[in-house]
PDB file of C-alpha atoms in Angstrom:
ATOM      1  CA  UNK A   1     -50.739 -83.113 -97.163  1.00 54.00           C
ATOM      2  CA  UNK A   2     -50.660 -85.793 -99.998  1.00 62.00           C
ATOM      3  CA  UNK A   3     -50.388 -89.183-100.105  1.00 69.00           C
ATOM      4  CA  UNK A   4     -49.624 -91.148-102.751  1.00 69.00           C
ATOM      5  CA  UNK A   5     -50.939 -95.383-103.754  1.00 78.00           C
ATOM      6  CA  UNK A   6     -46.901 -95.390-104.960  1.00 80.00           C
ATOM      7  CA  UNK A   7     -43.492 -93.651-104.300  1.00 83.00           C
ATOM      8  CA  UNK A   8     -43.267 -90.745-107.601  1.00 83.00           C
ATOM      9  CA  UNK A   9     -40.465 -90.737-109.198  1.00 85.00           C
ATOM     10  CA  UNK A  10     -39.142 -87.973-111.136  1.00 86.00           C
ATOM     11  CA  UNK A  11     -36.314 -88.125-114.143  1.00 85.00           C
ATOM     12  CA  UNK A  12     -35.046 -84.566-114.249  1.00 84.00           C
ATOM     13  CA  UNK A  13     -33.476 -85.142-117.604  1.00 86.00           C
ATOM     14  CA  UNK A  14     -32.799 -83.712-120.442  1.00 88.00           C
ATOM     15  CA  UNK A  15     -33.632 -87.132-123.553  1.00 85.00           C
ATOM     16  CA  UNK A  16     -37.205 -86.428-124.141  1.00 86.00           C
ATOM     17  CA  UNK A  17     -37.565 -83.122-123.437  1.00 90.00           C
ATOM     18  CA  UNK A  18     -34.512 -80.964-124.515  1.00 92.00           C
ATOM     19  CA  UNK A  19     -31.689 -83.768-126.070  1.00 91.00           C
ATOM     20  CA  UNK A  20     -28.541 -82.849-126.475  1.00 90.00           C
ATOM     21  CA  UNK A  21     -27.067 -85.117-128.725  1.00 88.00           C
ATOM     22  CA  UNK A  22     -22.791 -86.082-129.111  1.00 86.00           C
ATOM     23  CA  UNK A  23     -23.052 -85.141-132.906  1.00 86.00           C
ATOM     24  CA  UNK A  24     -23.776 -81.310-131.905  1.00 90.00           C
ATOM     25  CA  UNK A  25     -21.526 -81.522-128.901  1.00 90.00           C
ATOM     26  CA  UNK A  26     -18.703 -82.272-131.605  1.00 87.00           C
ATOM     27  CA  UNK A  27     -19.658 -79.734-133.855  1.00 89.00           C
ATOM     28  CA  UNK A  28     -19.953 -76.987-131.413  1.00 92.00           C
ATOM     29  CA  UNK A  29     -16.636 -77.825-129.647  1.00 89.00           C
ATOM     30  CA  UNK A  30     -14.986 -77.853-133.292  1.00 87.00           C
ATOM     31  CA  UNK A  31     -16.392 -73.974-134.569  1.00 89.00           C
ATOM     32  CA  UNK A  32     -15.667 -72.808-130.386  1.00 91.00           C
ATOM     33  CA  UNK A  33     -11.482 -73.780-130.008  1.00 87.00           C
ATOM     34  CA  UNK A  34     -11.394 -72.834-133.814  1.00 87.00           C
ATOM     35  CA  UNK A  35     -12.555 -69.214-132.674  1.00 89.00           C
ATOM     36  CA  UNK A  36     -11.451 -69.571-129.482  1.00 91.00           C
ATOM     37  CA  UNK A  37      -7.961 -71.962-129.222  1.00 89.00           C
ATOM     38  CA  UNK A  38      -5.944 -72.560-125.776  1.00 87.00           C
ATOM     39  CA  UNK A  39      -2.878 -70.417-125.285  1.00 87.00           C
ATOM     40  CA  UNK A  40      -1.033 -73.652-125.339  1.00 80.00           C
ATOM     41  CA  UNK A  41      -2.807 -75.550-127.718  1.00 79.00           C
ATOM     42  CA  UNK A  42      -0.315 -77.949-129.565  1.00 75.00           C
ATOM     43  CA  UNK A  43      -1.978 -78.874-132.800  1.00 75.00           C
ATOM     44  CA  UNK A  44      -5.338 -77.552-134.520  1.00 77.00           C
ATOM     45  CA  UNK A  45      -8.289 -79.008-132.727  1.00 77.00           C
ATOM     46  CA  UNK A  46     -10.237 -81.540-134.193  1.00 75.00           C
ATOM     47  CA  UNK A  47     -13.138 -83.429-132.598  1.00 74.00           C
ATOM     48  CA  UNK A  48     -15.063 -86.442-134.138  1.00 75.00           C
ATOM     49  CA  UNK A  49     -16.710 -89.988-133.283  1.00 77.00           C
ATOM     50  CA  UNK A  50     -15.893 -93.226-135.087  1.00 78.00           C
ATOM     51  CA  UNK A  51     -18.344 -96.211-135.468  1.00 79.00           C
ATOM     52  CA  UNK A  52     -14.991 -98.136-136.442  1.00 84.00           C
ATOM     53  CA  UNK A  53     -12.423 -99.156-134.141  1.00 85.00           C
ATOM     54  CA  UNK A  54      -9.833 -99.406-136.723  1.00 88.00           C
ATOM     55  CA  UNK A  55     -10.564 -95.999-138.041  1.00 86.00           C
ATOM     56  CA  UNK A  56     -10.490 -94.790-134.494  1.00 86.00           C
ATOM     57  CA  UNK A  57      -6.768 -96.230-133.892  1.00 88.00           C
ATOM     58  CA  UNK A  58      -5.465 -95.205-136.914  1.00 86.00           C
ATOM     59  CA  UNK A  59      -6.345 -91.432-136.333  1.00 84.00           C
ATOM     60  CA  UNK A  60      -5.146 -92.217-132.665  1.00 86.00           C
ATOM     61  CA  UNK A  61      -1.626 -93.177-133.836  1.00 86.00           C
ATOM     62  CA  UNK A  62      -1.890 -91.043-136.742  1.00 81.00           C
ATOM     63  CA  UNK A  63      -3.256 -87.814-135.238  1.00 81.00           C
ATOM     64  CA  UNK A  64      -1.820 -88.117-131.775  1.00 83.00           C
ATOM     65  CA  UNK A  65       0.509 -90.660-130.703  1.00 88.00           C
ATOM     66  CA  UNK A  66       2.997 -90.665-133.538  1.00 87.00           C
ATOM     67  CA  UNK A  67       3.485 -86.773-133.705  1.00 85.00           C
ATOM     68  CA  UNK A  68       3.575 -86.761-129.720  1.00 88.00           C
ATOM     69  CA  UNK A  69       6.666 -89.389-129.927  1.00 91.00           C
ATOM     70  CA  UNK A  70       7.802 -86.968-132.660  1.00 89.00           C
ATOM     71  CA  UNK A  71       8.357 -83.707-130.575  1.00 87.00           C
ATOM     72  CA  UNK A  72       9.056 -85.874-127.604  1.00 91.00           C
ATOM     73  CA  UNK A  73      12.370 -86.622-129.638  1.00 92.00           C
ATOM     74  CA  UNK A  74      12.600 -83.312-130.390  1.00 91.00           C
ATOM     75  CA  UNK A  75      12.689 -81.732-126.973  1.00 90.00           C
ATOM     76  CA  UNK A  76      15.465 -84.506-125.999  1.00 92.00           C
ATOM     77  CA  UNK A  77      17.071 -83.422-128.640  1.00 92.00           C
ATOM     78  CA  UNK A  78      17.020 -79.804-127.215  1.00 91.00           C
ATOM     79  CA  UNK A  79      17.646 -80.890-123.816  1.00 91.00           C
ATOM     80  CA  UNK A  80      14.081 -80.073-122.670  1.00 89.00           C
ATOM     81  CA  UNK A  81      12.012 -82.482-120.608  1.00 89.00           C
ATOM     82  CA  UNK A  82       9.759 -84.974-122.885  1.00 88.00           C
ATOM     83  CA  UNK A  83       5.830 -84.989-121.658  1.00 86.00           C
ATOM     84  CA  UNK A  84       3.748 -85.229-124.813  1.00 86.00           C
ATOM     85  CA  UNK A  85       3.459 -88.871-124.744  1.00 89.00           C
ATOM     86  CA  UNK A  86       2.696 -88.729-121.133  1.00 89.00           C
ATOM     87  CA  UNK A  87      -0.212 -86.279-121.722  1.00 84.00           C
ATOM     88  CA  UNK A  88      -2.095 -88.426-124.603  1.00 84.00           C
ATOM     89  CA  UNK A  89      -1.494 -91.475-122.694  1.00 88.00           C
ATOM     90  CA  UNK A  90      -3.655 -89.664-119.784  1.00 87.00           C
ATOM     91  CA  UNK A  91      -6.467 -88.999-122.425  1.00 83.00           C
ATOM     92  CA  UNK A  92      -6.069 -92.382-123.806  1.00 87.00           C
ATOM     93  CA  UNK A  93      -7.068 -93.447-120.227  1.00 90.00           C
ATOM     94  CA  UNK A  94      -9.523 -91.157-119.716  1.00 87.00           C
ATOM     95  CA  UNK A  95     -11.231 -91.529-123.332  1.00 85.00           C
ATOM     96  CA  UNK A  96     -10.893 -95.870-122.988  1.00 88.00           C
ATOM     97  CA  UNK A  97     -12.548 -95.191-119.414  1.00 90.00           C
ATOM     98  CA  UNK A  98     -15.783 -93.054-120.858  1.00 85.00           C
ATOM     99  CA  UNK A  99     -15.752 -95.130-124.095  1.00 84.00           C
ATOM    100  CA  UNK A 100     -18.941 -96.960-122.528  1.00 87.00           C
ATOM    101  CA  UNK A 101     -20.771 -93.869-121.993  1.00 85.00           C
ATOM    102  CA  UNK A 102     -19.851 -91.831-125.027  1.00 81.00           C
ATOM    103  CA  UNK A 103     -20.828 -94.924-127.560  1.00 81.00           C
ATOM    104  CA  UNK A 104     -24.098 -95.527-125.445  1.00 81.00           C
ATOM    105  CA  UNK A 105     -27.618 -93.828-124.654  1.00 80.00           C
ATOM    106  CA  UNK A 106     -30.559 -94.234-122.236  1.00 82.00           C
ATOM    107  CA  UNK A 107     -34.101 -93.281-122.232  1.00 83.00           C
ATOM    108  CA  UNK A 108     -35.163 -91.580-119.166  1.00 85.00           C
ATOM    109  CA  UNK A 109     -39.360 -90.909-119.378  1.00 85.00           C
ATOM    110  CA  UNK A 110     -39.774 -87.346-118.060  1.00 86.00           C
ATOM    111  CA  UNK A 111     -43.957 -87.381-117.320  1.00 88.00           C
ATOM    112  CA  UNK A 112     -43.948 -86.930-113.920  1.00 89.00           C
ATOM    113  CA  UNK A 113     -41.519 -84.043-113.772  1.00 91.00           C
ATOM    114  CA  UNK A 114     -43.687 -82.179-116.153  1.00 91.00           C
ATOM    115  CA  UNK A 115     -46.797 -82.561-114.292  1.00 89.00           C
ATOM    116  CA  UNK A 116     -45.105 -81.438-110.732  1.00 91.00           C
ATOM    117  CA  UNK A 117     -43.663 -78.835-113.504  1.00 93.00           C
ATOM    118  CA  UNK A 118     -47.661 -78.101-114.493  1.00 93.00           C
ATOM    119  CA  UNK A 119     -48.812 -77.900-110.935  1.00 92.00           C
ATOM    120  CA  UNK A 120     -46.631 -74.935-109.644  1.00 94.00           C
ATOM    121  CA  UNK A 121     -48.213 -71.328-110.441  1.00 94.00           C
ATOM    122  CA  UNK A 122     -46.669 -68.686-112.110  1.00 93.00           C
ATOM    123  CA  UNK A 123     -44.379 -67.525-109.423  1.00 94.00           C
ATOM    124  CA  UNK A 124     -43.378 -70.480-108.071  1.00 95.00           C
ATOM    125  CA  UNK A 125     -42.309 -71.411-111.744  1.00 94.00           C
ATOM    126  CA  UNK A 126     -40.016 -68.263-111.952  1.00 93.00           C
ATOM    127  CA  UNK A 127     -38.458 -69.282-108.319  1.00 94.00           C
ATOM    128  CA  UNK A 128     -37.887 -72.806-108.937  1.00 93.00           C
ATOM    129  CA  UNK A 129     -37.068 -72.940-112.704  1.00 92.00           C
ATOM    130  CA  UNK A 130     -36.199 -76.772-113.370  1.00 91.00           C
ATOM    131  CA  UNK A 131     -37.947 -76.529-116.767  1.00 92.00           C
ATOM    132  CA  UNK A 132     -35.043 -78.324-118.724  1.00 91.00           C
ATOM    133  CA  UNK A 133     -36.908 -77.614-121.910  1.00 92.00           C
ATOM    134  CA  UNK A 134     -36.092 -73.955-121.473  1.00 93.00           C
ATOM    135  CA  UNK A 135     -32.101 -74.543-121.588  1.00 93.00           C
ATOM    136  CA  UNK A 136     -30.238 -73.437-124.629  1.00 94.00           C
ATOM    137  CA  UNK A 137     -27.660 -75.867-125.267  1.00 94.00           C
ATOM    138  CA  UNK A 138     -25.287 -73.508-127.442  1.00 94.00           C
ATOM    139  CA  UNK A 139     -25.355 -70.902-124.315  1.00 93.00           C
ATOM    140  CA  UNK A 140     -24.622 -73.464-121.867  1.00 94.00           C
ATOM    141  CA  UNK A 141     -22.008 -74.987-123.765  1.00 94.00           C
ATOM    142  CA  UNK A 142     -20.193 -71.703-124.646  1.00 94.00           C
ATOM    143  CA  UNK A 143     -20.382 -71.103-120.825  1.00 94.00           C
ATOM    144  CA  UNK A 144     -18.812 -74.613-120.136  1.00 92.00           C
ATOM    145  CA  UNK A 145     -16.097 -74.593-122.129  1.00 92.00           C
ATOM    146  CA  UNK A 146     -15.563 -70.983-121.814  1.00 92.00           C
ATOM    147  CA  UNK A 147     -15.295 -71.296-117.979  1.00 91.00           C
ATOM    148  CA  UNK A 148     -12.887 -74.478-118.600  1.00 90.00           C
ATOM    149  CA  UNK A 149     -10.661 -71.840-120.532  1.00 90.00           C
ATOM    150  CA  UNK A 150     -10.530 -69.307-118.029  1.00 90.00           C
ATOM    151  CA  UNK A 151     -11.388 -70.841-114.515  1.00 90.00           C
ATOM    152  CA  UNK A 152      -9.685 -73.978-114.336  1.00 88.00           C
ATOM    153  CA  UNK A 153      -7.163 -73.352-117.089  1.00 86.00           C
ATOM    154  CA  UNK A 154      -6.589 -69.914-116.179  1.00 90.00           C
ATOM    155  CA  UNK A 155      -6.341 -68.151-119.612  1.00 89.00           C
ATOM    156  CA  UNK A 156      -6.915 -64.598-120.050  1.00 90.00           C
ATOM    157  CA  UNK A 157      -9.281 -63.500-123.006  1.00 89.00           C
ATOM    158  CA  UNK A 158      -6.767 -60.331-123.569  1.00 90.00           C
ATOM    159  CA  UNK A 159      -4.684 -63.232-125.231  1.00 90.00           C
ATOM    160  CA  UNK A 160      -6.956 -64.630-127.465  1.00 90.00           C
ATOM    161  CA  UNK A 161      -5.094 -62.686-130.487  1.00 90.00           C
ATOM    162  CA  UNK A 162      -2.134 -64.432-130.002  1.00 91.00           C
ATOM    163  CA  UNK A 163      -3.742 -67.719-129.279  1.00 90.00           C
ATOM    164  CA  UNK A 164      -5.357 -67.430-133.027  1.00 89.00           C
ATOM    165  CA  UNK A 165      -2.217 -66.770-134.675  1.00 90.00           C
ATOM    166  CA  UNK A 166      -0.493 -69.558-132.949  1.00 88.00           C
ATOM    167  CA  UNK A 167      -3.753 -71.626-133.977  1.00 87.00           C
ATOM    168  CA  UNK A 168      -2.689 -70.048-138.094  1.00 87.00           C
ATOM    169  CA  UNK A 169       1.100 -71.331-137.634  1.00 88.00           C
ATOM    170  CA  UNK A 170      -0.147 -74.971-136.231  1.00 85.00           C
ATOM    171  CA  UNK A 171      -2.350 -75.171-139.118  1.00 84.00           C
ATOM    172  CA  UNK A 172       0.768 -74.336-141.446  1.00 84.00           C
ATOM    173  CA  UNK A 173       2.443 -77.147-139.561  1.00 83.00           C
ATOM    174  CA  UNK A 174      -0.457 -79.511-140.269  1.00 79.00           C
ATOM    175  CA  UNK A 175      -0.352 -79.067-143.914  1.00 82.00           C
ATOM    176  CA  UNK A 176       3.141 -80.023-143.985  1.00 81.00           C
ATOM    177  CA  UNK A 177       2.377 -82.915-141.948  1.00 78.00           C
ATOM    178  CA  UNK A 178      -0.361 -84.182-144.214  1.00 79.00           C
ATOM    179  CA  UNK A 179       1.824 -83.306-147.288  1.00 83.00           C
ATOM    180  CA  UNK A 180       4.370 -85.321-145.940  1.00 82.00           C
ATOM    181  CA  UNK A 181       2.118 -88.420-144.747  1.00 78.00           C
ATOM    182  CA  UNK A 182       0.886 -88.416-148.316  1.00 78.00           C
ATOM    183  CA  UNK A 183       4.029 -88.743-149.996  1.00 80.00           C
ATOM    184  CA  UNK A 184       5.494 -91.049-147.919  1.00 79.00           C
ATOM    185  CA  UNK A 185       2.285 -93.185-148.092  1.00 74.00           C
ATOM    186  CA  UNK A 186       2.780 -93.136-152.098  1.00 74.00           C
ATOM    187  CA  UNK A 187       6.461 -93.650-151.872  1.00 73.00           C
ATOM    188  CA  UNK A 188       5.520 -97.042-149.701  1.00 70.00           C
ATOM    189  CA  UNK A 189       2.815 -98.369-152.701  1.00 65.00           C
ATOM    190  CA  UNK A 190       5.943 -97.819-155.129  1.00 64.00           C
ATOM    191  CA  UNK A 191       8.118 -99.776-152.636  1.00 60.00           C
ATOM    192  CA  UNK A 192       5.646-102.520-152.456  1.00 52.00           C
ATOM    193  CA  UNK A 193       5.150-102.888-156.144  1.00 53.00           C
ATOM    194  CA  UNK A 194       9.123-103.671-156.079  1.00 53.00           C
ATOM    195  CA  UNK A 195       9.347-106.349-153.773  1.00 48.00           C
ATOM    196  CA  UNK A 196       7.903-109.762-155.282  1.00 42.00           C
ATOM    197  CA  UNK A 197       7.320-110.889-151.563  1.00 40.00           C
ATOM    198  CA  UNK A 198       4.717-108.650-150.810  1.00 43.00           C
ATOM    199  CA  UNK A 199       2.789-108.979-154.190  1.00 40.00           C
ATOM    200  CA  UNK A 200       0.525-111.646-152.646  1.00 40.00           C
ATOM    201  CA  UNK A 201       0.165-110.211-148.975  1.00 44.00           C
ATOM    202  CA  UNK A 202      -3.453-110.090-148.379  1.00 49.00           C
ATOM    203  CA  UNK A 203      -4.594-106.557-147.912  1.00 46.00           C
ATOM    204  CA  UNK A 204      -1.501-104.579-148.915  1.00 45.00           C
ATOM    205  CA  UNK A 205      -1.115-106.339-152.005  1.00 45.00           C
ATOM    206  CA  UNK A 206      -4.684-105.632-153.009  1.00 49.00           C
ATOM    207  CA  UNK A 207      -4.174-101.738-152.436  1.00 46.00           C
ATOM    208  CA  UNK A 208      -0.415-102.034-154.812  1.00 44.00           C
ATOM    209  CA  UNK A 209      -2.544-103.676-157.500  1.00 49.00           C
ATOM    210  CA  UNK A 210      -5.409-101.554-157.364  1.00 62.00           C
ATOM    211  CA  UNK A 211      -3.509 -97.782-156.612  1.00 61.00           C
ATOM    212  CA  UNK A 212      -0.014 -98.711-157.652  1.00 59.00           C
ATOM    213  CA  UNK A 213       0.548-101.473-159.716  1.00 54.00           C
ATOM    214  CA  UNK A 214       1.524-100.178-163.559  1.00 61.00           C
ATOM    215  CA  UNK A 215       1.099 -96.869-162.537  1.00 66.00           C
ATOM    216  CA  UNK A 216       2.811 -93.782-164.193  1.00 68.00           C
ATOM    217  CA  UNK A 217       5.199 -91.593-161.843  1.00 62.00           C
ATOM    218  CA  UNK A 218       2.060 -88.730-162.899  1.00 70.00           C
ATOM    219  CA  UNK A 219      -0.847 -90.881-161.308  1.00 66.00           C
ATOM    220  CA  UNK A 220       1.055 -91.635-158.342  1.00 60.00           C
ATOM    221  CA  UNK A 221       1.445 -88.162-157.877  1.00 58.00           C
ATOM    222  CA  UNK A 222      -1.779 -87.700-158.804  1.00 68.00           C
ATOM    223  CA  UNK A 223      -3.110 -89.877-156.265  1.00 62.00           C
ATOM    224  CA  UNK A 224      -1.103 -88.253-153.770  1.00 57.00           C
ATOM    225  CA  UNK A 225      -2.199 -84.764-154.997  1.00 65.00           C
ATOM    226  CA  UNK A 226      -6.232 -86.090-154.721  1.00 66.00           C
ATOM    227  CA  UNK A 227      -5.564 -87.380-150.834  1.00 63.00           C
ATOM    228  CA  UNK A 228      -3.307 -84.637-149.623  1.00 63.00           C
ATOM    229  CA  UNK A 229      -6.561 -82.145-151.118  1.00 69.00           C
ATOM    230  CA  UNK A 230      -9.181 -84.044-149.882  1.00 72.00           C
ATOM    231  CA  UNK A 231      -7.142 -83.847-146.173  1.00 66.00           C
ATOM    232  CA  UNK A 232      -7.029 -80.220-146.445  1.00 65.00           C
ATOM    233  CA  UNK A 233     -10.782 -80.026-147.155  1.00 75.00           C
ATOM    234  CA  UNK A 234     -12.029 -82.119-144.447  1.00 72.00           C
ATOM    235  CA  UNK A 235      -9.661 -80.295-141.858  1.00 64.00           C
ATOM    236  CA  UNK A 236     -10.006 -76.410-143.465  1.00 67.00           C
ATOM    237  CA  UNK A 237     -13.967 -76.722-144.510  1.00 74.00           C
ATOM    238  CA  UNK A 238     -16.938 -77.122-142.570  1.00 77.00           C
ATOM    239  CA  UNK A 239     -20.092 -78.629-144.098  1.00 77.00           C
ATOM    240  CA  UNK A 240     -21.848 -79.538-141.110  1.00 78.00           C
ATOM    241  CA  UNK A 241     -24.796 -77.677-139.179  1.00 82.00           C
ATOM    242  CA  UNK A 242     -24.183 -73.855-137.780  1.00 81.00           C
ATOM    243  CA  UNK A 243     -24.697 -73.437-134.421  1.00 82.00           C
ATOM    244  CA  UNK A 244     -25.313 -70.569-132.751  1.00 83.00           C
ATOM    245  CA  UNK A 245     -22.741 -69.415-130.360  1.00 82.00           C
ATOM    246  CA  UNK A 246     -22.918 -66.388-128.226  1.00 83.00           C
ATOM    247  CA  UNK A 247     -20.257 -63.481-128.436  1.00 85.00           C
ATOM    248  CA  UNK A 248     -17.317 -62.555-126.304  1.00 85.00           C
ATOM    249  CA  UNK A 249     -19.074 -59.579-124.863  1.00 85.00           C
ATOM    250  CA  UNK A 250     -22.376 -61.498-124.454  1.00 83.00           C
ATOM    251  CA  UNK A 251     -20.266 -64.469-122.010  1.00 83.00           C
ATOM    252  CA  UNK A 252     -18.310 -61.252-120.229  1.00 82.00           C
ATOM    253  CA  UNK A 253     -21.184 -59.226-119.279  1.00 82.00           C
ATOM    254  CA  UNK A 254     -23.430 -62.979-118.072  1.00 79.00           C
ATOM    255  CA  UNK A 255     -20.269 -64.013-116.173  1.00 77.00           C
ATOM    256  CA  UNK A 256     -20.041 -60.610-114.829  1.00 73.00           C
ATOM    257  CA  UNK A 257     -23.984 -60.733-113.512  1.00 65.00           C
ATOM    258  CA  UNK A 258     -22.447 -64.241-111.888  1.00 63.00           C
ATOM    259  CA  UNK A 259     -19.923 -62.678-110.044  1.00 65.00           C
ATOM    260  CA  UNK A 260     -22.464 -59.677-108.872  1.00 62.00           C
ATOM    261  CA  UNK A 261     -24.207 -62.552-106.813  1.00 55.00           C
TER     262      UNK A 261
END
């Protein structure tokens, strides 16, 4: 028997022993639905965080809500029931209602866990493994989200072939989009450098003066040309840190030892 002067307490976390961080969370989750999209996946997958709110709306409206009322109009149009606006506003719920957590992080000290962690033998170690320092956070991702995929979602892995080329057309689609977005955006500076009322308009007027004001019909293109490119960079080329995700056959044969039990 023990006894103890105070109650221990024990922080079985993961902060200051093994973090896991949102930045590689975002990153992973980007290179996985890239290799391995959702059957029904709608638009090419993007994931990032904003330290601006602004920025985060306007890729909210931009990204999501304005091509969701687009097909929405679409499938009325075809006499098919509307639901993409009904989808993002669920995940404009659900990401408003974690937006504390996600933007936020706590410090959890982990001493006492690694002494009661110290004090078990060899055996007892292998038994009750809660060595967090041990867990590899690409495997246990590409588990998670792989399990999403075909547990809960119900996909079959046979389809992933047509789930890529469906991924290929949607990022066709996307370049048109961003093509278009462009143009129209340079079409609107020309528009504003015609109307006298708008010359003086706080922010917009400072972006006609500074992009569009005396330009030639070449640099407007030109400027269009330099955004639409630098678009299809960001979205087609990725700079950021490998990580190192398990193969297909690796996740069948572990979820197959799963299933054994």
């Amino acid at each position: 028997n023990f006894s103890y002067a105070e109650i221990p307490v024990l922080h079985c976390a993961s902060g200051a022993l093994n973090p896991l961080k949102w930045g590689h969370i975002v990153i992973f989750l980007q290179k996985f639905y890239a290799q391995y999209p959702l059957d029904q996946c709608t638009r090419p997958p993007s994931t990032c965080f904003h330290t601006s709110r602004k920025l985060f709306l306007f890729n909210y409206y931009y990204k999501h809500y304005i091509p969701a009322q687009i097909l929405d109009l679409a499938y009325r149009a075809a006499g098919k029931k509307p639901s993409f606006v009904r989808i993002y506003s669920k995940i404009w719920k659900m990401v408003e209602t974690l937006h504390y957590f996600t933007t936020r992080g706590w410090e959890f000290e982990s001493k006492n866990i690694l002494t009661l962690w110290n004090s078990l033998n060899a055996e007892d170690q292998k038994v009750f493994n809660f060595d967090i320092r041990q867990v590899n956070w690409d495997d246990y991702l590409f588990d998670y989200v792989m399990g999403v995929k075909v547990y809960l979602l119900k996909e079959n892995l046979d389809n992933l072939p047509a789930a890529r080329a469906n991924l290929a057309k949607l990022k066709q689609v996307n370049l048109y989009w961003n093509a278009g977005f462009w143009a129209l955006l340079v079409r609107f500076f020309a528009w504003l450098k015609q109307v006298n009322l708008y010359w003086n308009a706080g922010f917009w007027a400072l972006l006609v003066r500074f992009f569009a004001w005396k330009r030639t019909r070449t640099q407007k293109w030109s400027m269009w040309f330099l955004g639409f490119m630098a678009t299809y960079i960001f979205q087609n080329y990725d700079f950021r840190p490998a990580v190192n995700m398990k193969t297909l056959e690796e996740y069948k044969r572990t979820a197959a030892l799963v299933k054994s039990f």
